[in-house]
Amino acid sequence: MRIIAGIYKGRKLKGSADLSIRPTTGRVKELIFNVLQKFPENKVVVDLFSGSGNLGIEALSRGAQRVIFVDASDRSLLVLKENLSSIGVPEDKYTIVKSDAISFAKKASFRADLLLLDPPFKYPELQTLIDLLTSSEMMTSKTVLVVEHENINPVQKEGAEYEVLIQKKMGRSLISFIVKKEEDEQ
């Protein structure tokens, strides 16, 4: 895995030794950031299921103000810390939180500009987590939630508090770009 663009472009990231972890491929990461274009610049980003930090570090490389990395795995957090250290990301640019995504979403009381969500394909609580995030204090109508999920596990669209702006299919992955509906639209 390599950083695609920005100040850390070309830097190599260490992956997890755990073969059950599915890192975001370079092609999917490139698609996500091509759609977002300059959106991460000067923004607060949350990287849920951060694993090695692939998506969040890409956001930092492209000018994110700060990234909150969230993962429940000690092993993943160790790899993340090694990656942040090896490429020289200043400590004031990130926070690492050991937590599962649902618990984090329930407790978070700050506003985020970009939420990057790359759960395991077989994550049974995907829709619950999306509903929780889109109704949380973290999301405003200006926040973008990017979800990489298996294309056979679609995001609910009917009657939701959010709108799916764009969906892109790449192999088994479906990348959904979601925004919260404005109050008067609901």
Coordinates of N, CA and C in Angstrom, one line a residue:
M1 N 0.8 -1.2 0.0 CA 0.0 0.0 0.0 C 0.9 1.2 0.0
R2 N 0.5 2.2 -0.8 CA 1.2 3.4 -0.9 C 0.3 4.6 -0.8
I3 N 0.8 5.7 -0.4 CA 0.1 7.0 -0.4 C 0.0 7.5 -1.8
I4 N -1.1 7.8 -2.3 CA -1.3 8.2 -3.7 C -0.9 9.6 -4.1
A5 N -1.3 10.6 -3.2 CA -1.1 12.0 -3.5 C -0.8 12.8 -2.2
G6 N -0.3 14.0 -2.4 CA -0.1 14.9 -1.3 C 1.3 14.9 -0.8
I7 N 1.4 15.4 0.4 CA 2.8 15.5 1.0 C 3.5 14.2 1.3
Y8 N 2.7 13.1 1.5 CA 3.4 11.8 1.8 C 3.3 10.9 0.5
K9 N 3.0 11.5 -0.6 CA 2.9 10.7 -1.9 C 4.1 9.7 -2.0
G10 N 3.7 8.5 -2.4 CA 4.7 7.5 -2.7 C 5.2 6.7 -1.4
R11 N 4.9 7.2 -0.3 CA 5.4 6.5 1.0 C 4.6 5.2 1.1
K12 N 5.3 4.2 1.5 CA 4.7 2.9 1.6 C 4.2 2.7 3.0
L13 N 3.0 2.1 3.1 CA 2.4 1.8 4.4 C 2.5 0.3 4.7
K14 N 2.7 -0.1 5.9 CA 2.7 -1.4 6.3 C 1.3 -1.9 6.5
G15 N 1.1 -3.2 6.0 CA -0.3 -3.8 6.2 C -0.3 -4.7 7.4
S16 N -1.4 -5.2 7.7 CA -1.6 -6.1 8.8 C -1.2 -7.5 8.5
A17 N -0.6 -8.2 9.4 CA -0.3 -9.6 9.2 C -1.5 -10.4 9.3
D18 N -2.6 -9.9 9.8 CA -3.9 -10.6 9.9 C -4.5 -10.7 8.5
L19 N -4.5 -11.8 7.9 CA -5.0 -12.0 6.5 C -6.6 -11.8 6.5
S20 N -7.3 -11.8 7.6 CA -8.7 -11.6 7.6 C -9.1 -10.2 7.4
I21 N -8.1 -9.3 7.5 CA -8.3 -7.8 7.3 C -8.2 -7.5 5.8
R22 N -9.2 -6.9 5.3 CA -9.2 -6.5 3.9 C -8.9 -5.0 3.7
P23 N -7.6 -4.7 3.4 CA -7.3 -3.2 3.3 C -8.0 -2.7 2.0
T24 N -8.3 -1.4 2.0 CA -8.8 -0.7 0.9 C -7.7 -0.7 -0.2
T25 N -8.1 -1.2 -1.4 CA -7.1 -1.3 -2.5 C -6.8 0.1 -3.0
G26 N -5.6 0.2 -3.7 CA -5.2 1.5 -4.2 C -6.2 2.0 -5.2
R27 N -6.8 1.1 -6.0 CA -7.8 1.6 -7.0 C -9.1 2.2 -6.3
V28 N -9.5 1.5 -5.2 CA -10.7 2.0 -4.5 C -10.4 3.3 -3.8
K29 N -9.2 3.4 -3.2 CA -8.7 4.6 -2.5 C -8.6 5.8 -3.5
E30 N -8.1 5.5 -4.7 CA -8.0 6.5 -5.7 C -9.4 7.0 -6.2
L31 N -10.3 6.1 -6.4 CA -11.7 6.4 -6.7 C -12.3 7.3 -5.7
I32 N -12.2 7.0 -4.4 CA -12.7 7.8 -3.3 C -12.2 9.2 -3.3
F33 N -10.9 9.3 -3.4 CA -10.3 10.6 -3.3 C -10.4 11.4 -4.6
N34 N -10.6 10.7 -5.8 CA -11.0 11.5 -7.0 C -12.3 12.1 -6.9
V35 N -13.3 11.4 -6.3 CA -14.6 11.9 -6.2 C -14.6 13.1 -5.2
L36 N -13.9 12.9 -4.1 CA -13.8 13.9 -3.1 C -13.0 15.2 -3.5
Q37 N -12.1 15.0 -4.4 CA -11.2 16.0 -4.9 C -10.5 16.7 -3.8
K38 N -10.7 18.0 -3.6 CA -10.0 18.7 -2.6 C -10.7 18.8 -1.3
F39 N -11.8 18.1 -1.1 CA -12.7 18.2 0.0 C -12.0 17.9 1.4
P40 N -11.0 17.0 1.5 CA -10.4 16.8 2.8 C -9.5 17.9 3.3
E41 N -9.1 18.9 2.4 CA -8.3 20.0 2.9 C -8.9 20.7 4.0
N42 N -8.1 20.9 5.1 CA -8.5 21.6 6.3 C -9.7 21.1 7.0
K43 N -10.0 19.8 6.8 CA -11.2 19.2 7.4 C -10.8 18.3 8.5
V44 N -11.8 18.0 9.4 CA -11.7 17.0 10.4 C -12.3 15.7 9.8
V45 N -11.4 14.7 9.9 CA -11.8 13.4 9.2 C -11.8 12.3 10.3
V46 N -12.8 11.4 10.2 CA -12.8 10.3 11.1 C -12.7 9.0 10.2
D47 N -11.7 8.2 10.6 CA -11.4 7.0 9.8 C -11.9 5.8 10.7
L48 N -13.1 5.3 10.5 CA -13.6 4.2 11.3 C -13.2 2.9 10.7
F49 N -12.9 1.9 11.5 CA -12.3 0.6 11.1 C -11.0 1.0 10.4
S50 N -10.2 1.8 11.0 CA -9.0 2.4 10.4 C -7.9 1.4 10.0
G51 N -7.9 0.2 10.7 CA -6.9 -0.7 10.3 C -5.5 -0.1 10.3
S52 N -4.8 -0.2 9.2 CA -3.4 0.3 9.1 C -3.4 1.8 8.9
G53 N -4.6 2.4 8.7 CA -4.6 3.9 8.6 C -4.6 4.3 7.1
N54 N -4.7 3.4 6.2 CA -4.6 3.7 4.8 C -5.4 4.9 4.3
L55 N -6.7 4.9 4.7 CA -7.6 6.0 4.2 C -7.3 7.3 5.0
G56 N -7.2 7.2 6.3 CA -7.0 8.4 7.1 C -5.6 9.1 6.8
I57 N -4.6 8.3 6.6 CA -3.3 8.8 6.2 C -3.3 9.5 4.9
E58 N -4.1 8.9 3.9 CA -4.2 9.5 2.6 C -4.9 10.9 2.8
A59 N -5.9 11.0 3.7 CA -6.6 12.3 3.9 C -5.6 13.3 4.5
L60 N -4.7 12.8 5.4 CA -3.7 13.7 6.0 C -2.7 14.2 4.9
S61 N -2.3 13.3 4.1 CA -1.4 13.6 3.0 C -2.0 14.7 2.1
R62 N -3.3 14.6 1.9 CA -4.0 15.6 1.1 C -4.5 16.8 1.8
G63 N -4.0 17.1 3.0 CA -4.3 18.3 3.7 C -5.3 18.3 4.8
A64 N -5.8 17.2 5.2 CA -6.8 17.2 6.3 C -6.2 17.9 7.5
Q65 N -7.0 18.6 8.2 CA -6.6 19.3 9.4 C -6.2 18.4 10.5
R66 N -7.0 17.3 10.7 CA -6.9 16.4 11.7 C -7.6 15.1 11.4
V67 N -7.1 13.9 11.8 CA -7.8 12.7 11.6 C -7.9 11.9 12.9
I68 N -9.1 11.4 13.1 CA -9.4 10.6 14.3 C -9.5 9.2 13.8
F69 N -8.5 8.3 14.1 CA -8.5 6.9 13.7 C -9.2 6.1 14.8
V70 N -10.1 5.3 14.4 CA -10.9 4.4 15.3 C -10.8 3.0 14.9
D71 N -10.3 2.1 15.8 CA -10.3 0.7 15.5 C -10.3 0.0 16.9
A72 N -10.9 -1.2 16.9 CA -11.0 -2.0 18.1 C -9.9 -3.0 18.3
S73 N -9.1 -3.2 17.2 CA -8.1 -4.3 17.3 C -6.7 -3.7 17.7
D74 N -6.2 -4.3 18.8 CA -4.9 -3.9 19.2 C -3.8 -4.1 18.1
R75 N -3.9 -5.2 17.4 CA -3.0 -5.5 16.3 C -3.0 -4.4 15.2
S76 N -4.2 -4.0 14.8 CA -4.4 -2.9 13.8 C -3.8 -1.6 14.3
L77 N -4.1 -1.3 15.6 CA -3.6 0.0 16.2 C -2.1 0.0 16.2
L78 N -1.5 -1.1 16.5 CA 0.0 -1.2 16.5 C 0.5 -0.9 15.1
V79 N -0.1 -1.5 14.1 CA 0.4 -1.2 12.7 C 0.1 0.2 12.3
L80 N -1.0 0.8 12.7 CA -1.4 2.2 12.5 C -0.3 3.1 13.1
K81 N 0.0 2.9 14.3 CA 1.0 3.7 15.0 C 2.4 3.6 14.3
E82 N 2.8 2.4 13.9 CA 4.0 2.3 13.1 C 4.0 3.1 11.8
N83 N 2.9 3.0 11.1 CA 2.7 3.7 9.9 C 2.8 5.3 10.1
L84 N 2.1 5.8 11.1 CA 2.1 7.2 11.3 C 3.5 7.6 11.7
S85 N 4.2 6.8 12.5 CA 5.6 7.2 12.9 C 6.6 7.1 11.8
S86 N 6.5 6.0 11.0 CA 7.4 5.8 9.9 C 7.4 6.9 8.8
I87 N 6.2 7.5 8.6 CA 6.2 8.5 7.6 C 6.2 9.9 8.2
G88 N 6.3 10.0 9.5 CA 6.6 11.2 10.1 C 5.4 12.2 10.3
V89 N 4.2 11.6 10.5 CA 3.0 12.5 10.7 C 3.1 13.1 12.1
P90 N 3.0 14.4 12.2 CA 3.1 15.1 13.5 C 1.9 14.6 14.4
E91 N 2.2 14.4 15.7 CA 1.2 13.9 16.6 C 0.0 14.8 16.8
D92 N 0.2 16.1 16.5 CA -0.9 17.0 16.7 C -1.9 17.0 15.5
K93 N -1.6 16.1 14.5 CA -2.5 16.0 13.3 C -3.5 14.8 13.5
Y94 N -3.3 14.0 14.5 CA -4.2 12.8 14.6 C -4.5 12.4 16.1
T95 N -5.5 11.7 16.2 CA -5.9 11.0 17.5 C -6.2 9.6 17.2
I96 N -5.8 8.7 18.1 CA -6.1 7.3 17.9 C -7.0 6.9 19.0
V97 N -8.1 6.2 18.7 CA -9.2 5.8 19.6 C -9.3 4.3 19.5
K98 N -9.2 3.6 20.6 CA -9.4 2.2 20.6 C -10.9 2.0 21.0
S99 N -11.7 1.6 20.0 CA -13.1 1.4 20.2 C -13.8 0.7 19.0
D100 N -14.9 0.1 19.3 CA -15.6 -0.4 18.1 C -16.4 0.8 17.6
A101 N -16.8 0.7 16.3 CA -17.4 1.8 15.6 C -18.8 2.2 16.2
I102 N -19.6 1.3 16.6 CA -20.9 1.6 17.2 C -20.7 2.4 18.5
S103 N -19.9 1.9 19.4 CA -19.7 2.6 20.7 C -19.1 4.0 20.4
F104 N -18.2 4.1 19.5 CA -17.6 5.4 19.2 C -18.7 6.4 18.7
A105 N -19.5 5.9 17.8 CA -20.5 6.7 17.2 C -21.6 7.2 18.3
K106 N -21.8 6.3 19.2 CA -22.8 6.7 20.3 C -22.2 7.7 21.2
K107 N -20.9 7.7 21.4 CA -20.3 8.6 22.4 C -19.8 9.9 21.8
A108 N -19.4 9.9 20.5 CA -18.8 11.1 19.9 C -19.7 12.4 20.0
S109 N -19.1 13.4 20.4 CA -19.8 14.7 20.6 C -19.1 15.9 19.9
F110 N -18.5 15.6 18.8 CA -17.9 16.6 18.0 C -18.4 16.6 16.6
R111 N -18.1 17.6 15.8 CA -18.5 17.6 14.4 C -17.4 17.2 13.5
A112 N -17.7 16.3 12.5 CA -16.7 15.9 11.6 C -17.1 16.4 10.2
D113 N -16.1 16.6 9.3 CA -16.4 17.0 8.0 C -16.5 15.8 7.0
L114 N -15.7 14.8 7.3 CA -15.6 13.6 6.5 C -15.5 12.4 7.3
L115 N -16.3 11.4 7.1 CA -16.3 10.1 7.8 C -16.0 9.0 6.8
L116 N -14.9 8.3 7.0 CA -14.5 7.2 6.1 C -14.8 5.9 6.8
L117 N -15.6 5.1 6.2 CA -16.1 3.9 6.8 C -15.8 2.7 6.0
D118 N -14.9 1.8 6.4 CA -14.5 0.7 5.6 C -14.5 -0.6 6.5
P119 N -15.7 -1.0 6.8 CA -15.9 -2.2 7.7 C -15.6 -3.5 7.0
P120 N -15.5 -4.6 7.7 CA -15.4 -5.9 7.1 C -16.6 -6.1 6.2
F121 N -16.4 -6.8 5.1 CA -17.6 -7.0 4.2 C -18.7 -7.7 4.9
K122 N -18.5 -8.6 5.8 CA -19.5 -9.3 6.5 C -20.0 -8.6 7.8
Y123 N -19.7 -7.4 7.9 CA -20.1 -6.6 9.1 C -21.7 -6.6 9.2
P124 N -22.2 -7.2 10.2 CA -23.7 -7.4 10.2 C -24.4 -6.1 10.6
E125 N -23.7 -5.2 11.2 CA -24.4 -3.9 11.7 C -24.1 -2.7 10.9
L126 N -23.9 -2.9 9.6 CA -23.6 -1.8 8.7 C -24.7 -0.8 8.7
Q127 N -25.9 -1.2 8.4 CA -27.0 -0.3 8.3 C -27.3 0.4 9.6
T128 N -27.2 -0.3 10.8 CA -27.3 0.3 12.1 C -26.3 1.4 12.3
L129 N -25.0 1.1 11.9 CA -24.0 2.1 12.1 C -24.2 3.3 11.2
I130 N -24.6 3.1 9.9 CA -24.9 4.2 9.0 C -26.0 5.1 9.6
D131 N -27.1 4.5 10.1 CA -28.2 5.2 10.7 C -27.7 6.0 11.9
L132 N -26.9 5.3 12.7 CA -26.4 6.0 14.0 C -25.5 7.2 13.6
L133 N -24.6 7.0 12.6 CA -23.7 8.1 12.2 C -24.5 9.3 11.7
T134 N -25.5 9.0 10.8 CA -26.2 10.1 10.1 C -27.1 10.8 11.1
S135 N -27.4 10.2 12.2 CA -28.3 10.9 13.2 C -27.5 11.4 14.4
S136 N -26.1 11.3 14.3 CA -25.3 11.7 15.4 C -24.9 13.1 15.3
E137 N -24.3 13.7 16.4 CA -23.7 15.0 16.4 C -22.6 15.2 15.4
M138 N -21.9 14.1 15.1 CA -20.8 14.1 14.2 C -21.1 14.6 12.8
M139 N -22.3 14.3 12.4 CA -22.7 14.7 11.0 C -23.6 15.9 11.0
T140 N -23.3 16.8 10.1 CA -24.1 17.9 9.7 C -24.5 17.7 8.3
S141 N -25.3 18.6 7.7 CA -25.7 18.5 6.3 C -24.5 18.8 5.4
K142 N -23.3 19.2 6.0 CA -22.1 19.5 5.2 C -21.1 18.3 5.3
T143 N -21.4 17.4 6.2 CA -20.5 16.2 6.4 C -20.7 15.2 5.2
V144 N -19.6 14.6 4.8 CA -19.7 13.5 3.8 C -19.3 12.2 4.5
L145 N -20.1 11.2 4.3 CA -19.9 9.8 4.8 C -19.6 9.0 3.6
V146 N -18.4 8.4 3.6 CA -18.0 7.5 2.5 C -17.9 6.1 3.1
V147 N -18.7 5.2 2.5 CA -18.8 3.8 3.0 C -18.3 2.9 1.9
E148 N -17.3 2.0 2.2 CA -17.0 1.0 1.2 C -17.6 -0.3 1.8
H149 N -18.5 -0.9 1.0 CA -19.2 -2.1 1.5 C -19.4 -3.1 0.3
E150 N -19.7 -4.3 0.6 CA -19.9 -5.3 -0.4 C -21.1 -5.0 -1.2
N151 N -21.0 -5.1 -2.5 CA -22.2 -4.7 -3.4 C -23.4 -5.5 -3.1
I152 N -23.3 -6.7 -2.5 CA -24.6 -7.4 -2.2 C -25.1 -7.0 -0.8
N153 N -24.5 -6.1 -0.2 CA -25.0 -5.5 1.1 C -25.3 -4.0 0.9
P154 N -26.4 -3.7 0.2 CA -26.6 -2.3 -0.1 C -27.0 -1.4 1.1
V155 N -26.9 -0.1 0.8 CA -27.3 0.9 1.8 C -28.8 1.2 1.7
Q156 N -29.5 1.2 2.7 CA -30.9 1.5 2.7 C -31.1 3.0 2.3
K157 N -32.0 3.2 1.3 CA -32.2 4.6 0.9 C -33.6 5.1 1.2
E158 N -34.6 4.2 1.3 CA -36.0 4.6 1.5 C -36.2 5.1 3.0
G159 N -36.8 6.2 3.1 CA -37.1 6.7 4.5 C -36.0 7.1 5.4
A160 N -34.8 7.2 4.8 CA -33.6 7.5 5.6 C -33.4 8.9 5.9
E161 N -32.7 9.3 6.9 CA -32.3 10.7 7.2 C -31.2 11.2 6.4
Y162 N -30.8 10.4 5.4 CA -29.6 10.8 4.6 C -30.0 10.5 3.1
E163 N -29.1 11.0 2.3 CA -29.2 10.8 0.8 C -27.9 10.2 0.3
V164 N -28.0 9.2 -0.5 CA -26.9 8.7 -1.2 C -26.6 9.5 -2.5
L165 N -25.6 10.3 -2.5 CA -25.3 11.1 -3.6 C -24.7 10.4 -4.8
I166 N -23.8 9.5 -4.5 CA -23.1 8.8 -5.6 C -22.8 7.4 -5.1
Q167 N -22.9 6.4 -6.0 CA -22.5 5.0 -5.7 C -21.6 4.6 -6.9
K168 N -20.4 4.0 -6.5 CA -19.5 3.5 -7.6 C -19.2 2.1 -7.2
K169 N -19.3 1.2 -8.2 CA -19.0 -0.2 -8.1 C -17.6 -0.5 -8.6
M170 N -16.9 -1.2 -7.8 CA -15.5 -1.6 -8.2 C -15.3 -3.1 -7.7
G171 N -15.4 -4.0 -8.6 CA -15.3 -5.4 -8.1 C -16.4 -5.8 -7.2
R172 N -16.1 -6.4 -6.1 CA -17.1 -6.7 -5.0 C -17.5 -5.5 -4.2
S173 N -16.7 -4.4 -4.3 CA -17.0 -3.2 -3.5 C -18.0 -2.3 -4.1
L174 N -18.8 -1.7 -3.3 CA -19.6 -0.6 -3.7 C -19.2 0.6 -2.7
I175 N -18.9 1.7 -3.3 CA -18.5 2.9 -2.5 C -19.7 3.9 -2.6
S176 N -20.3 4.2 -1.4 CA -21.4 5.0 -1.3 C -21.0 6.3 -0.7
F177 N -21.4 7.5 -1.3 CA -21.1 8.8 -0.7 C -22.4 9.3 -0.2
I178 N -22.5 9.6 1.1 CA -23.7 9.9 1.8 C -23.7 11.2 2.4
V179 N -24.8 12.0 2.4 CA -24.9 13.2 3.1 C -26.2 13.2 3.9
K180 N -26.2 13.9 5.0 CA -27.4 14.0 5.9 C -28.4 15.0 5.2
K181 N -29.6 14.6 5.2 CA -30.6 15.5 4.6 C -30.7 16.8 5.5
E182 N -31.0 17.9 4.8 CA -31.2 19.2 5.6 C -32.5 19.0 6.4
E183 N -32.6 19.7 7.5 CA -33.8 19.6 8.4 C -35.1 19.7 7.6
D184 N -35.2 20.7 6.7 CA -36.5 20.9 6.1 C -36.8 19.9 5.0
E185 N -35.8 19.1 4.6 CA -36.1 18.0 3.6 C -36.7 16.8 4.2
Q186 N -36.6 16.6 5.5 CA -37.0 15.4 6.1 C -38.5 15.3 6.3

